[in-house]
Amino acid sequence: MKSKSLTFYAIIGIILLLLMMALSLNIGVYDFGKSSSFEVFWKFVTGDTSLSLSEKYIIWEVRAARIVMGVLIGSMLAVSGTTLQGMFKNPLATGEAIGLTSGATLLAAIAIVLGHTFEEYLPEIVRNSLVGVSAFVGALVAMIIVYRISTSDGKTNVVMMLLSGVAITSIGFSITGFLIYISKDEQLRDLTFWNLGSLAAATWTKNTILTIVLILSYLIILPKGKALNAMMLGEKDAEHLGINVETLKKQIVVITALMVGTCVAFSGTIGFVGLIVPYILRLLFRSDYHFILPLSAICGSILLLFADTISRTIVAPSELPIGILTSLIGGPIFIAILIKFKNTLR
């Protein structure tokens, strides 16, 4: 019954996602004249020679590439947040709250501002994707530090986890602020992009990398729903049920760092997606990660596409950074979670 219910909700989610993708494709400041965006897209797919170069570029390189990037990044941010909440057994454990995003942003900023001083000593494969590699390393290091500080004798202290995340975020943003101060004009524009978040730099090359990361990560993470359900009972109970807790934790640490680091490398800081999606799904399915984990992969895409569509139309022809919108949505939800926690402690 559970698998049938999950399939039903997944189909509903995919239908909503496709509708959101169609809506996003059809909305934009570029005027295609008498043709709709769907007609132009269909002509492009079928190889119609009547399309101009500008129409081809807008429909494929700009809108379609951006939509696909929004789907991939929104999905990975939601799944990473859901997975971290399951591991730490706390709905506040997201990439932003525990310093993952800050660590990724910091090392990406170092690569942008200071990369030219040491990139000649690096292998060519690393040099060509220095910002992306740096973001991943930053997320991984931040995750390891938080995990080490908050875990003692195999038990994770949630308060210590959140406090250490605040400390790492504070350190990361202060160093990033210093880098902004010493950066040149071009570097400053890049750093502003990282700090506010945007999908405007979407390309099919980046989407290919994101797709590879998503597939590799989901092959490991998505089957862990039952294991995370067992973790909710406590680590000792999970071990009695046959779960290798330490191996599970290590997998989650590496995979979430990979997903968050890659997303930050390509889109900058987009906050609260990993908080909003699991919170809403938890209201519907409680803390059953058998449902929450795969559905968060779909709902994260819907949320980020929705936010991106608003961000590029609300102040058209200019564009509002998407990180501002997700933070505006996520802030009240964060407060709602805190109030709920406060009421349960009475």
PDB file of N, CA, C and O in Angstrom, residues 19-78:
ATOM      1  N   LEU A  19       3.856  21.150 -15.313  1.00  0.00           N
ATOM      2  CA  LEU A  19       3.046  22.362 -15.505  1.00  0.00           C
ATOM      3  C   LEU A  19       3.849  23.610 -15.133  1.00  0.00           C
ATOM      4  O   LEU A  19       3.770  24.638 -15.818  1.00  0.00           O
ATOM      5  N   MET A  20       4.648  23.503 -14.056  1.00  0.00           N
ATOM      6  CA  MET A  20       5.479  24.630 -13.637  1.00  0.00           C
ATOM      7  C   MET A  20       6.552  24.930 -14.667  1.00  0.00           C
ATOM      8  O   MET A  20       6.868  26.091 -14.955  1.00  0.00           O
ATOM      9  N   MET A  21       7.115  23.880 -15.249  1.00  0.00           N
ATOM     10  CA  MET A  21       8.122  24.052 -16.303  1.00  0.00           C
ATOM     11  C   MET A  21       7.517  24.723 -17.537  1.00  0.00           C
ATOM     12  O   MET A  21       8.130  25.610 -18.141  1.00  0.00           O
ATOM     13  N   ALA A  22       6.307  24.314 -17.895  1.00  0.00           N
ATOM     14  CA  ALA A  22       5.623  24.916 -19.046  1.00  0.00           C
ATOM     15  C   ALA A  22       5.313  26.381 -18.785  1.00  0.00           C
ATOM     16  O   ALA A  22       5.501  27.244 -19.664  1.00  0.00           O
ATOM     17  N   LEU A  23       4.860  26.687 -17.573  1.00  0.00           N
ATOM     18  CA  LEU A  23       4.562  28.076 -17.210  1.00  0.00           C
ATOM     19  C   LEU A  23       5.821  28.928 -17.262  1.00  0.00           C
ATOM     20  O   LEU A  23       5.817  30.041 -17.797  1.00  0.00           O
ATOM     21  N   SER A  24       6.907  28.389 -16.718  1.00  0.00           N
ATOM     22  CA  SER A  24       8.171  29.125 -16.695  1.00  0.00           C
ATOM     23  C   SER A  24       8.704  29.361 -18.102  1.00  0.00           C
ATOM     24  O   SER A  24       9.260  30.422 -18.398  1.00  0.00           O
ATOM     25  N   LEU A  25       8.527  28.364 -18.991  1.00  0.00           N
ATOM     26  CA  LEU A  25       8.985  28.505 -20.377  1.00  0.00           C
ATOM     27  C   LEU A  25       8.222  29.615 -21.099  1.00  0.00           C
ATOM     28  O   LEU A  25       8.771  30.308 -21.962  1.00  0.00           O
ATOM     29  N   ASN A  26       6.966  29.791 -20.733  1.00  0.00           N
ATOM     30  CA  ASN A  26       6.088  30.729 -21.443  1.00  0.00           C
ATOM     31  C   ASN A  26       6.197  32.161 -20.912  1.00  0.00           C
ATOM     32  O   ASN A  26       5.659  33.085 -21.515  1.00  0.00           O
ATOM     33  N   ILE A  27       6.886  32.335 -19.779  1.00  0.00           N
ATOM     34  CA  ILE A  27       6.974  33.662 -19.166  1.00  0.00           C
ATOM     35  C   ILE A  27       8.370  34.237 -19.373  1.00  0.00           C
ATOM     36  O   ILE A  27       9.368  33.586 -19.096  1.00  0.00           O
ATOM     37  N   GLY A  28       8.431  35.460 -19.846  1.00  0.00           N
ATOM     38  CA  GLY A  28       9.707  36.127 -20.050  1.00  0.00           C
ATOM     39  C   GLY A  28       9.508  37.468 -20.721  1.00  0.00           C
ATOM     40  O   GLY A  28       8.422  37.771 -21.251  1.00  0.00           O
ATOM     41  N   VAL A  29      10.562  38.286 -20.713  1.00  0.00           N
ATOM     42  CA  VAL A  29      10.439  39.634 -21.257  1.00  0.00           C
ATOM     43  C   VAL A  29      10.595  39.663 -22.784  1.00  0.00           C
ATOM     44  O   VAL A  29      10.189  40.622 -23.428  1.00  0.00           O
ATOM     45  N   TYR A  30      11.185  38.602 -23.349  1.00  0.00           N
ATOM     46  CA  TYR A  30      11.397  38.592 -24.793  1.00  0.00           C
ATOM     47  C   TYR A  30      10.068  38.349 -25.519  1.00  0.00           C
ATOM     48  O   TYR A  30       9.301  37.452 -25.161  1.00  0.00           O
ATOM     49  N   ASP A  31       9.812  39.125 -26.544  1.00  0.00           N
ATOM     50  CA  ASP A  31       8.562  39.023 -27.304  1.00  0.00           C
ATOM     51  C   ASP A  31       8.800  38.222 -28.588  1.00  0.00           C
ATOM     52  O   ASP A  31       9.601  38.618 -29.442  1.00  0.00           O
ATOM     53  N   PHE A  32       8.113  37.087 -28.701  1.00  0.00           N
ATOM     54  CA  PHE A  32       8.239  36.252 -29.887  1.00  0.00           C
ATOM     55  C   PHE A  32       7.267  36.660 -30.993  1.00  0.00           C
ATOM     56  O   PHE A  32       7.099  35.934 -31.979  1.00  0.00           O
ATOM     57  N   GLY A  33       6.600  37.775 -30.819  1.00  0.00           N
ATOM     58  CA  GLY A  33       5.655  38.232 -31.835  1.00  0.00           C
ATOM     59  C   GLY A  33       4.337  37.481 -31.751  1.00  0.00           C
ATOM     60  O   GLY A  33       3.778  37.280 -30.675  1.00  0.00           O
ATOM     61  N   LYS A  34       3.850  37.015 -32.878  1.00  0.00           N
ATOM     62  CA  LYS A  34       2.566  36.314 -32.933  1.00  0.00           C
ATOM     63  C   LYS A  34       2.672  34.885 -32.395  1.00  0.00           C
ATOM     64  O   LYS A  34       1.670  34.290 -31.998  1.00  0.00           O
ATOM     65  N   SER A  35       3.869  34.329 -32.382  1.00  0.00           N
ATOM     66  CA  SER A  35       4.053  32.950 -31.914  1.00  0.00           C
ATOM     67  C   SER A  35       4.173  32.915 -30.392  1.00  0.00           C
ATOM     68  O   SER A  35       4.728  33.827 -29.778  1.00  0.00           O
ATOM     69  N   SER A  36       3.641  31.859 -29.798  1.00  0.00           N
ATOM     70  CA  SER A  36       3.805  31.656 -28.361  1.00  0.00           C
ATOM     71  C   SER A  36       5.142  30.971 -28.105  1.00  0.00           C
ATOM     72  O   SER A  36       5.780  30.442 -29.023  1.00  0.00           O
ATOM     73  N   SER A  37       5.555  30.959 -26.852  1.00  0.00           N
ATOM     74  CA  SER A  37       6.815  30.300 -26.493  1.00  0.00           C
ATOM     75  C   SER A  37       6.763  28.809 -26.809  1.00  0.00           C
ATOM     76  O   SER A  37       7.768  28.214 -27.222  1.00  0.00           O
ATOM     77  N   PHE A  38       5.598  28.197 -26.626  1.00  0.00           N
ATOM     78  CA  PHE A  38       5.463  26.773 -26.906  1.00  0.00           C
ATOM     79  C   PHE A  38       5.648  26.482 -28.397  1.00  0.00           C
ATOM     80  O   PHE A  38       6.282  25.497 -28.774  1.00  0.00           O
ATOM     81  N   GLU A  39       5.083  27.360 -29.231  1.00  0.00           N
ATOM     82  CA  GLU A  39       5.242  27.178 -30.678  1.00  0.00           C
ATOM     83  C   GLU A  39       6.697  27.330 -31.091  1.00  0.00           C
ATOM     84  O   GLU A  39       7.206  26.562 -31.917  1.00  0.00           O
ATOM     85  N   VAL A  40       7.365  28.309 -30.521  1.00  0.00           N
ATOM     86  CA  VAL A  40       8.790  28.521 -30.831  1.00  0.00           C
ATOM     87  C   VAL A  40       9.619  27.329 -30.368  1.00  0.00           C
ATOM     88  O   VAL A  40      10.516  26.857 -31.073  1.00  0.00           O
ATOM     89  N   PHE A  41       9.307  26.819 -29.181  1.00  0.00           N
ATOM     90  CA  PHE A  41      10.039  25.672 -28.650  1.00  0.00           C
ATOM     91  C   PHE A  41       9.821  24.439 -29.538  1.00  0.00           C
ATOM     92  O   PHE A  41      10.768  23.691 -29.817  1.00  0.00           O
ATOM     93  N   TRP A  42       8.603  24.243 -29.965  1.00  0.00           N
ATOM     94  CA  TRP A  42       8.306  23.093 -30.833  1.00  0.00           C
ATOM     95  C   TRP A  42       9.015  23.222 -32.177  1.00  0.00           C
ATOM     96  O   TRP A  42       9.553  22.250 -32.705  1.00  0.00           O
ATOM     97  N   LYS A  43       9.049  24.424 -32.716  1.00  0.00           N
ATOM     98  CA  LYS A  43       9.772  24.652 -33.966  1.00  0.00           C
ATOM     99  C   LYS A  43      11.254  24.367 -33.795  1.00  0.00           C
ATOM    100  O   LYS A  43      11.906  23.810 -34.688  1.00  0.00           O
ATOM    101  N   PHE A  44      11.791  24.741 -32.637  1.00  0.00           N
ATOM    102  CA  PHE A  44      13.209  24.480 -32.385  1.00  0.00           C
ATOM    103  C   PHE A  44      13.481  22.985 -32.305  1.00  0.00           C
ATOM    104  O   PHE A  44      14.446  22.474 -32.879  1.00  0.00           O
ATOM    105  N   VAL A  45      12.620  22.253 -31.588  1.00  0.00           N
ATOM    106  CA  VAL A  45      12.792  20.804 -31.427  1.00  0.00           C
ATOM    107  C   VAL A  45      12.700  20.089 -32.770  1.00  0.00           C
ATOM    108  O   VAL A  45      13.448  19.148 -33.052  1.00  0.00           O
ATOM    109  N   THR A  46      11.779  20.540 -33.612  1.00  0.00           N
ATOM    110  CA  THR A  46      11.575  19.890 -34.916  1.00  0.00           C
ATOM    111  C   THR A  46      12.529  20.401 -35.990  1.00  0.00           C
ATOM    112  O   THR A  46      12.471  19.958 -37.139  1.00  0.00           O
ATOM    113  N   GLY A  47      13.390  21.360 -35.636  1.00  0.00           N
ATOM    114  CA  GLY A  47      14.377  21.855 -36.593  1.00  0.00           C
ATOM    115  C   GLY A  47      13.825  22.790 -37.638  1.00  0.00           C
ATOM    116  O   GLY A  47      14.350  22.859 -38.758  1.00  0.00           O
ATOM    117  N   ASP A  48      12.779  23.536 -37.289  1.00  0.00           N
ATOM    118  CA  ASP A  48      12.181  24.489 -38.233  1.00  0.00           C
ATOM    119  C   ASP A  48      13.186  25.593 -38.568  1.00  0.00           C
ATOM    120  O   ASP A  48      13.723  26.269 -37.677  1.00  0.00           O
ATOM    121  N   THR A  49      13.444  25.803 -39.833  1.00  0.00           N
ATOM    122  CA  THR A  49      14.444  26.786 -40.273  1.00  0.00           C
ATOM    123  C   THR A  49      13.913  28.218 -40.272  1.00  0.00           C
ATOM    124  O   THR A  49      14.669  29.161 -40.521  1.00  0.00           O
ATOM    125  N   SER A  50      12.631  28.398 -39.996  1.00  0.00           N
ATOM    126  CA  SER A  50      12.055  29.748 -39.996  1.00  0.00           C
ATOM    127  C   SER A  50      12.414  30.545 -38.743  1.00  0.00           C
ATOM    128  O   SER A  50      12.219  31.753 -38.692  1.00  0.00           O
ATOM    129  N   LEU A  51      12.940  29.876 -37.733  1.00  0.00           N
ATOM    130  CA  LEU A  51      13.308  30.565 -36.495  1.00  0.00           C
ATOM    131  C   LEU A  51      14.573  31.396 -36.697  1.00  0.00           C
ATOM    132  O   LEU A  51      15.521  30.958 -37.354  1.00  0.00           O
ATOM    133  N   SER A  52      14.588  32.574 -36.101  1.00  0.00           N
ATOM    134  CA  SER A  52      15.785  33.411 -36.147  1.00  0.00           C
ATOM    135  C   SER A  52      16.792  32.921 -35.104  1.00  0.00           C
ATOM    136  O   SER A  52      16.445  32.160 -34.186  1.00  0.00           O
ATOM    137  N   LEU A  53      18.043  33.358 -35.234  1.00  0.00           N
ATOM    138  CA  LEU A  53      19.085  32.961 -34.285  1.00  0.00           C
ATOM    139  C   LEU A  53      18.764  33.451 -32.874  1.00  0.00           C
ATOM    140  O   LEU A  53      19.021  32.749 -31.897  1.00  0.00           O
ATOM    141  N   SER A  54      18.196  34.649 -32.781  1.00  0.00           N
ATOM    142  CA  SER A  54      17.851  35.192 -31.462  1.00  0.00           C
ATOM    143  C   SER A  54      16.740  34.381 -30.799  1.00  0.00           C
ATOM    144  O   SER A  54      16.771  34.125 -29.589  1.00  0.00           O
ATOM    145  N   GLU A  55      15.757  33.936 -31.583  1.00  0.00           N
ATOM    146  CA  GLU A  55      14.675  33.114 -31.031  1.00  0.00           C
ATOM    147  C   GLU A  55      15.205  31.769 -30.558  1.00  0.00           C
ATOM    148  O   GLU A  55      14.812  31.274 -29.493  1.00  0.00           O
ATOM    149  N   LYS A  56      16.089  31.166 -31.343  1.00  0.00           N
ATOM    150  CA  LYS A  56      16.699  29.891 -30.946  1.00  0.00           C
ATOM    151  C   LYS A  56      17.484  30.051 -29.656  1.00  0.00           C
ATOM    152  O   LYS A  56      17.405  29.214 -28.746  1.00  0.00           O
ATOM    153  N   TYR A  57      18.241  31.137 -29.572  1.00  0.00           N
ATOM    154  CA  TYR A  57      19.076  31.369 -28.394  1.00  0.00           C
ATOM    155  C   TYR A  57      18.221  31.569 -27.147  1.00  0.00           C
ATOM    156  O   TYR A  57      18.492  30.983 -26.095  1.00  0.00           O
ATOM    157  N   ILE A  58      17.181  32.393 -27.263  1.00  0.00           N
ATOM    158  CA  ILE A  58      16.334  32.698 -26.107  1.00  0.00           C
ATOM    159  C   ILE A  58      15.609  31.449 -25.613  1.00  0.00           C
ATOM    160  O   ILE A  58      15.598  31.143 -24.409  1.00  0.00           O
ATOM    161  N   ILE A  59      15.025  30.687 -26.529  1.00  0.00           N
ATOM    162  CA  ILE A  59      14.183  29.566 -26.109  1.00  0.00           C
ATOM    163  C   ILE A  59      14.995  28.391 -25.582  1.00  0.00           C
ATOM    164  O   ILE A  59      14.547  27.668 -24.682  1.00  0.00           O
ATOM    165  N   TRP A  60      16.216  28.194 -26.136  1.00  0.00           N
ATOM    166  CA  TRP A  60      16.998  27.017 -25.751  1.00  0.00           C
ATOM    167  C   TRP A  60      18.122  27.338 -24.764  1.00  0.00           C
ATOM    168  O   TRP A  60      18.215  26.732 -23.704  1.00  0.00           O
ATOM    169  N   GLU A  61      18.960  28.309 -25.125  1.00  0.00           N
ATOM    170  CA  GLU A  61      20.126  28.608 -24.304  1.00  0.00           C
ATOM    171  C   GLU A  61      19.785  29.411 -23.049  1.00  0.00           C
ATOM    172  O   GLU A  61      20.528  29.351 -22.062  1.00  0.00           O
ATOM    173  N   VAL A  62      18.689  30.161 -23.100  1.00  0.00           N
ATOM    174  CA  VAL A  62      18.324  30.986 -21.945  1.00  0.00           C
ATOM    175  C   VAL A  62      17.213  30.320 -21.123  1.00  0.00           C
ATOM    176  O   VAL A  62      17.436  29.916 -19.981  1.00  0.00           O
ATOM    177  N   ARG A  63      16.022  30.195 -21.713  1.00  0.00           N
ATOM    178  CA  ARG A  63      14.876  29.718 -20.916  1.00  0.00           C
ATOM    179  C   ARG A  63      14.955  28.231 -20.589  1.00  0.00           C
ATOM    180  O   ARG A  63      14.822  27.832 -19.427  1.00  0.00           O
ATOM    181  N   ALA A  64      15.159  27.381 -21.603  1.00  0.00           N
ATOM    182  CA  ALA A  64      15.181  25.932 -21.352  1.00  0.00           C
ATOM    183  C   ALA A  64      16.336  25.551 -20.439  1.00  0.00           C
ATOM    184  O   ALA A  64      16.163  24.751 -19.504  1.00  0.00           O
ATOM    185  N   ALA A  65      17.524  26.105 -20.679  1.00  0.00           N
ATOM    186  CA  ALA A  65      18.678  25.792 -19.835  1.00  0.00           C
ATOM    187  C   ALA A  65      18.445  26.237 -18.395  1.00  0.00           C
ATOM    188  O   ALA A  65      18.794  25.531 -17.440  1.00  0.00           O
ATOM    189  N   ARG A  66      17.819  27.397 -18.244  1.00  0.00           N
ATOM    190  CA  ARG A  66      17.551  27.910 -16.895  1.00  0.00           C
ATOM    191  C   ARG A  66      16.513  27.061 -16.173  1.00  0.00           C
ATOM    192  O   ARG A  66      16.634  26.806 -14.966  1.00  0.00           O
ATOM    193  N   ILE A  67      15.503  26.628 -16.878  1.00  0.00           N
ATOM    194  CA  ILE A  67      14.473  25.781 -16.268  1.00  0.00           C
ATOM    195  C   ILE A  67      15.075  24.459 -15.793  1.00  0.00           C
ATOM    196  O   ILE A  67      14.813  24.004 -14.678  1.00  0.00           O
ATOM    197  N   VAL A  68      15.898  23.845 -16.630  1.00  0.00           N
ATOM    198  CA  VAL A  68      16.523  22.569 -16.261  1.00  0.00           C
ATOM    199  C   VAL A  68      17.444  22.753 -15.062  1.00  0.00           C
ATOM    200  O   VAL A  68      17.447  21.932 -14.133  1.00  0.00           O
ATOM    201  N   MET A  69      18.213  23.859 -15.039  1.00  0.00           N
ATOM    202  CA  MET A  69      19.075  24.109 -13.883  1.00  0.00           C
ATOM    203  C   MET A  69      18.242  24.303 -12.616  1.00  0.00           C
ATOM    204  O   MET A  69      18.607  23.806 -11.538  1.00  0.00           O
ATOM    205  N   GLY A  70      17.117  25.006 -12.715  1.00  0.00           N
ATOM    206  CA  GLY A  70      16.246  25.184 -11.564  1.00  0.00           C
ATOM    207  C   GLY A  70      15.700  23.866 -11.044  1.00  0.00           C
ATOM    208  O   GLY A  70      15.632  23.643  -9.827  1.00  0.00           O
ATOM    209  N   VAL A  71      15.341  22.973 -11.954  1.00  0.00           N
ATOM    210  CA  VAL A  71      14.843  21.649 -11.571  1.00  0.00           C
ATOM    211  C   VAL A  71      15.924  20.864 -10.825  1.00  0.00           C
ATOM    212  O   VAL A  71      15.675  20.280  -9.760  1.00  0.00           O
ATOM    213  N   LEU A  72      17.135  20.867 -11.357  1.00  0.00           N
ATOM    214  CA  LEU A  72      18.226  20.080 -10.782  1.00  0.00           C
ATOM    215  C   LEU A  72      18.671  20.637  -9.429  1.00  0.00           C
ATOM    216  O   LEU A  72      18.797  19.895  -8.445  1.00  0.00           O
ATOM    217  N   ILE A  73      18.883  21.949  -9.366  1.00  0.00           N
ATOM    218  CA  ILE A  73      19.376  22.553  -8.126  1.00  0.00           C
ATOM    219  C   ILE A  73      18.309  22.530  -7.041  1.00  0.00           C
ATOM    220  O   ILE A  73      18.592  22.210  -5.877  1.00  0.00           O
ATOM    221  N   GLY A  74      17.063  22.851  -7.381  1.00  0.00           N
ATOM    222  CA  GLY A  74      15.989  22.805  -6.402  1.00  0.00           C
ATOM    223  C   GLY A  74      15.817  21.416  -5.813  1.00  0.00           C
ATOM    224  O   GLY A  74      15.628  21.249  -4.607  1.00  0.00           O
ATOM    225  N   SER A  75      15.930  20.405  -6.660  1.00  0.00           N
ATOM    226  CA  SER A  75      15.803  19.025  -6.205  1.00  0.00           C
ATOM    227  C   SER A  75      16.921  18.657  -5.248  1.00  0.00           C
ATOM    228  O   SER A  75      16.678  18.103  -4.168  1.00  0.00           O
ATOM    229  N   MET A  76      18.160  18.980  -5.607  1.00  0.00           N
ATOM    230  CA  MET A  76      19.293  18.591  -4.760  1.00  0.00           C
ATOM    231  C   MET A  76      19.322  19.347  -3.438  1.00  0.00           C
ATOM    232  O   MET A  76      19.664  18.774  -2.395  1.00  0.00           O
ATOM    233  N   LEU A  77      18.963  20.634  -3.458  1.00  0.00           N
ATOM    234  CA  LEU A  77      18.928  21.398  -2.205  1.00  0.00           C
ATOM    235  C   LEU A  77      17.874  20.838  -1.254  1.00  0.00           C
ATOM    236  O   LEU A  77      18.102  20.743  -0.041  1.00  0.00           O
ATOM    237  N   ALA A  78      16.713  20.471  -1.780  1.00  0.00           N
ATOM    238  CA  ALA A  78      15.646  19.922  -0.939  1.00  0.00           C
ATOM    239  C   ALA A  78      16.034  18.564  -0.368  1.00  0.00           C
ATOM    240  O   ALA A  78      15.828  18.291   0.822  1.00  0.00           O
TER     241      ALA A  78
END
